[in-house]
Amino acid sequence: MATVALDSKRTKEHMKIRINRRGWAVLVGVPVFILTIAAAFLVSIFTSSAQASSTMPQGIETVAVTVIPGDSLWDLAREYAVGYDVNAAMEHIAEINALDSSEIRVGDTLDIPVLAN
């Protein structure tokens, strides 16, 4: 076993830590880098102009259609989305009118986008 003898004079002195250039770069650079990234993230969150819209997007021409007996979402999509995929048109109509399902009731008024080639 090895034994270590301590010098009583040396243990009472404070040991000085010497940091070289690379050590200072790490000691100062890493926290500065992290704070810069965090500040950029916070600034981008609070200055973002992206917002959800509750209104219908501009540029989409729609027709207000009142549902009559015998109408289905499929029929309305097929009638007004000439040349387009009927399933995609049904999804679009459901999205614009905030429908949870493809069921519609007689008397409902739906905004139907006019899609034609």
PDB file of N, CA, C and O in Angstrom, residues 62-93:
ATOM      1  N   THR A  62     -67.052  30.585 -52.625  1.00  0.00           N
ATOM      2  CA  THR A  62     -67.982  29.614 -52.047  1.00  0.00           C
ATOM      3  C   THR A  62     -69.412  29.954 -52.444  1.00  0.00           C
ATOM      4  O   THR A  62     -69.718  31.087 -52.823  1.00  0.00           O
ATOM      5  N   VAL A  63     -70.249  28.976 -52.327  1.00  0.00           N
ATOM      6  CA  VAL A  63     -71.677  29.124 -52.577  1.00  0.00           C
ATOM      7  C   VAL A  63     -72.394  28.633 -51.326  1.00  0.00           C
ATOM      8  O   VAL A  63     -72.071  27.563 -50.801  1.00  0.00           O
ATOM      9  N   ALA A  64     -73.347  29.414 -50.837  1.00  0.00           N
ATOM     10  CA  ALA A  64     -74.143  28.992 -49.688  1.00  0.00           C
ATOM     11  C   ALA A  64     -75.258  28.084 -50.194  1.00  0.00           C
ATOM     12  O   ALA A  64     -76.061  28.478 -51.038  1.00  0.00           O
ATOM     13  N   VAL A  65     -75.276  26.861 -49.704  1.00  0.00           N
ATOM     14  CA  VAL A  65     -76.254  25.873 -50.149  1.00  0.00           C
ATOM     15  C   VAL A  65     -77.056  25.408 -48.937  1.00  0.00           C
ATOM     16  O   VAL A  65     -76.483  25.040 -47.911  1.00  0.00           O
ATOM     17  N   THR A  66     -78.367  25.425 -49.069  1.00  0.00           N
ATOM     18  CA  THR A  66     -79.233  24.915 -48.016  1.00  0.00           C
ATOM     19  C   THR A  66     -79.547  23.460 -48.337  1.00  0.00           C
ATOM     20  O   THR A  66     -79.968  23.133 -49.447  1.00  0.00           O
ATOM     21  N   VAL A  67     -79.356  22.600 -47.362  1.00  0.00           N
ATOM     22  CA  VAL A  67     -79.551  21.161 -47.549  1.00  0.00           C
ATOM     23  C   VAL A  67     -81.043  20.865 -47.643  1.00  0.00           C
ATOM     24  O   VAL A  67     -81.839  21.329 -46.821  1.00  0.00           O
ATOM     25  N   ILE A  68     -81.403  20.101 -48.669  1.00  0.00           N
ATOM     26  CA  ILE A  68     -82.800  19.697 -48.857  1.00  0.00           C
ATOM     27  C   ILE A  68     -82.879  18.179 -48.688  1.00  0.00           C
ATOM     28  O   ILE A  68     -81.858  17.492 -48.706  1.00  0.00           O
ATOM     29  N   PRO A  69     -84.085  17.647 -48.519  1.00  0.00           N
ATOM     30  CA  PRO A  69     -84.212  16.192 -48.346  1.00  0.00           C
ATOM     31  C   PRO A  69     -83.571  15.445 -49.518  1.00  0.00           C
ATOM     32  O   PRO A  69     -83.740  15.812 -50.682  1.00  0.00           O
ATOM     33  N   GLY A  70     -82.805  14.415 -49.210  1.00  0.00           N
ATOM     34  CA  GLY A  70     -82.145  13.603 -50.226  1.00  0.00           C
ATOM     35  C   GLY A  70     -80.716  14.028 -50.510  1.00  0.00           C
ATOM     36  O   GLY A  70     -79.965  13.314 -51.182  1.00  0.00           O
ATOM     37  N   ASP A  71     -80.295  15.223 -50.034  1.00  0.00           N
ATOM     38  CA  ASP A  71     -78.914  15.670 -50.240  1.00  0.00           C
ATOM     39  C   ASP A  71     -77.967  14.913 -49.321  1.00  0.00           C
ATOM     40  O   ASP A  71     -78.323  14.550 -48.197  1.00  0.00           O
ATOM     41  N   SER A  72     -76.788  14.669 -49.820  1.00  0.00           N
ATOM     42  CA  SER A  72     -75.722  14.107 -48.989  1.00  0.00           C
ATOM     43  C   SER A  72     -74.464  14.906 -49.274  1.00  0.00           C
ATOM     44  O   SER A  72     -74.375  15.609 -50.283  1.00  0.00           O
ATOM     45  N   LEU A  73     -73.528  14.803 -48.392  1.00  0.00           N
ATOM     46  CA  LEU A  73     -72.265  15.515 -48.587  1.00  0.00           C
ATOM     47  C   LEU A  73     -71.586  15.037 -49.871  1.00  0.00           C
ATOM     48  O   LEU A  73     -70.999  15.819 -50.601  1.00  0.00           O
ATOM     49  N   TRP A  74     -71.710  13.756 -50.147  1.00  0.00           N
ATOM     50  CA  TRP A  74     -71.145  13.182 -51.374  1.00  0.00           C
ATOM     51  C   TRP A  74     -71.765  13.835 -52.616  1.00  0.00           C
ATOM     52  O   TRP A  74     -71.060  14.243 -53.527  1.00  0.00           O
ATOM     53  N   ASP A  75     -73.105  13.957 -52.628  1.00  0.00           N
ATOM     54  CA  ASP A  75     -73.783  14.558 -53.782  1.00  0.00           C
ATOM     55  C   ASP A  75     -73.387  16.012 -53.975  1.00  0.00           C
ATOM     56  O   ASP A  75     -73.146  16.459 -55.101  1.00  0.00           O
ATOM     57  N   LEU A  76     -73.326  16.762 -52.876  1.00  0.00           N
ATOM     58  CA  LEU A  76     -72.944  18.170 -52.974  1.00  0.00           C
ATOM     59  C   LEU A  76     -71.511  18.313 -53.462  1.00  0.00           C
ATOM     60  O   LEU A  76     -71.212  19.171 -54.301  1.00  0.00           O
ATOM     61  N   ALA A  77     -70.608  17.474 -52.952  1.00  0.00           N
ATOM     62  CA  ALA A  77     -69.208  17.530 -53.384  1.00  0.00           C
ATOM     63  C   ALA A  77     -69.097  17.168 -54.859  1.00  0.00           C
ATOM     64  O   ALA A  77     -68.346  17.810 -55.609  1.00  0.00           O
ATOM     65  N   ARG A  78     -69.830  16.165 -55.292  1.00  0.00           N
ATOM     66  CA  ARG A  78     -69.777  15.746 -56.689  1.00  0.00           C
ATOM     67  C   ARG A  78     -70.335  16.837 -57.612  1.00  0.00           C
ATOM     68  O   ARG A  78     -69.818  17.091 -58.689  1.00  0.00           O
ATOM     69  N   GLU A  79     -71.374  17.520 -57.152  1.00  0.00           N
ATOM     70  CA  GLU A  79     -72.007  18.549 -57.967  1.00  0.00           C
ATOM     71  C   GLU A  79     -71.140  19.799 -58.110  1.00  0.00           C
ATOM     72  O   GLU A  79     -71.054  20.386 -59.184  1.00  0.00           O
ATOM     73  N   TYR A  80     -70.507  20.223 -57.019  1.00  0.00           N
ATOM     74  CA  TYR A  80     -69.776  21.494 -57.037  1.00  0.00           C
ATOM     75  C   TYR A  80     -68.282  21.342 -57.277  1.00  0.00           C
ATOM     76  O   TYR A  80     -67.597  22.317 -57.532  1.00  0.00           O
ATOM     77  N   ALA A  81     -67.734  20.146 -57.210  1.00  0.00           N
ATOM     78  CA  ALA A  81     -66.290  19.928 -57.422  1.00  0.00           C
ATOM     79  C   ALA A  81     -66.087  19.151 -58.714  1.00  0.00           C
ATOM     80  O   ALA A  81     -65.493  18.083 -58.720  1.00  0.00           O
ATOM     81  N   VAL A  82     -66.558  19.707 -59.779  1.00  0.00           N
ATOM     82  CA  VAL A  82     -66.485  19.038 -61.073  1.00  0.00           C
ATOM     83  C   VAL A  82     -65.017  18.847 -61.460  1.00  0.00           C
ATOM     84  O   VAL A  82     -64.237  19.788 -61.461  1.00  0.00           O
ATOM     85  N   GLY A  83     -64.650  17.596 -61.751  1.00  0.00           N
ATOM     86  CA  GLY A  83     -63.291  17.304 -62.193  1.00  0.00           C
ATOM     87  C   GLY A  83     -62.302  17.052 -61.075  1.00  0.00           C
ATOM     88  O   GLY A  83     -61.125  16.836 -61.338  1.00  0.00           O
ATOM     89  N   TYR A  84     -62.729  17.122 -59.830  1.00  0.00           N
ATOM     90  CA  TYR A  84     -61.837  16.896 -58.694  1.00  0.00           C
ATOM     91  C   TYR A  84     -62.223  15.615 -57.973  1.00  0.00           C
ATOM     92  O   TYR A  84     -63.328  15.093 -58.133  1.00  0.00           O
ATOM     93  N   ASP A  85     -61.337  15.134 -57.122  1.00  0.00           N
ATOM     94  CA  ASP A  85     -61.603  13.958 -56.309  1.00  0.00           C
ATOM     95  C   ASP A  85     -62.727  14.275 -55.333  1.00  0.00           C
ATOM     96  O   ASP A  85     -62.638  15.242 -54.560  1.00  0.00           O
ATOM     97  N   VAL A  86     -63.790  13.500 -55.367  1.00  0.00           N
ATOM     98  CA  VAL A  86     -64.967  13.768 -54.550  1.00  0.00           C
ATOM     99  C   VAL A  86     -64.643  13.628 -53.060  1.00  0.00           C
ATOM    100  O   VAL A  86     -65.116  14.419 -52.238  1.00  0.00           O
ATOM    101  N   ASN A  87     -63.810  12.648 -52.701  1.00  0.00           N
ATOM    102  CA  ASN A  87     -63.452  12.480 -51.277  1.00  0.00           C
ATOM    103  C   ASN A  87     -62.693  13.689 -50.753  1.00  0.00           C
ATOM    104  O   ASN A  87     -62.944  14.153 -49.634  1.00  0.00           O
ATOM    105  N   ALA A  88     -61.768  14.223 -51.553  1.00  0.00           N
ATOM    106  CA  ALA A  88     -61.023  15.407 -51.135  1.00  0.00           C
ATOM    107  C   ALA A  88     -61.958  16.608 -51.018  1.00  0.00           C
ATOM    108  O   ALA A  88     -61.830  17.428 -50.099  1.00  0.00           O
ATOM    109  N   ALA A  89     -62.908  16.716 -51.947  1.00  0.00           N
ATOM    110  CA  ALA A  89     -63.872  17.812 -51.893  1.00  0.00           C
ATOM    111  C   ALA A  89     -64.750  17.698 -50.648  1.00  0.00           C
ATOM    112  O   ALA A  89     -65.068  18.705 -50.012  1.00  0.00           O
ATOM    113  N   MET A  90     -65.150  16.468 -50.288  1.00  0.00           N
ATOM    114  CA  MET A  90     -65.947  16.273 -49.074  1.00  0.00           C
ATOM    115  C   MET A  90     -65.171  16.721 -47.837  1.00  0.00           C
ATOM    116  O   MET A  90     -65.716  17.378 -46.945  1.00  0.00           O
ATOM    117  N   GLU A  91     -63.887  16.369 -47.777  1.00  0.00           N
ATOM    118  CA  GLU A  91     -63.050  16.782 -46.648  1.00  0.00           C
ATOM    119  C   GLU A  91     -62.931  18.299 -46.592  1.00  0.00           C
ATOM    120  O   GLU A  91     -62.962  18.895 -45.518  1.00  0.00           O
ATOM    121  N   HIS A  92     -62.794  18.919 -47.758  1.00  0.00           N
ATOM    122  CA  HIS A  92     -62.669  20.375 -47.822  1.00  0.00           C
ATOM    123  C   HIS A  92     -63.964  21.043 -47.332  1.00  0.00           C
ATOM    124  O   HIS A  92     -63.924  22.005 -46.561  1.00  0.00           O
ATOM    125  N   ILE A  93     -65.096  20.542 -47.772  1.00  0.00           N
ATOM    126  CA  ILE A  93     -66.384  21.090 -47.330  1.00  0.00           C
ATOM    127  C   ILE A  93     -66.544  20.908 -45.819  1.00  0.00           C
ATOM    128  O   ILE A  93     -66.973  21.830 -45.113  1.00  0.00           O
TER     129      ILE A  93
END
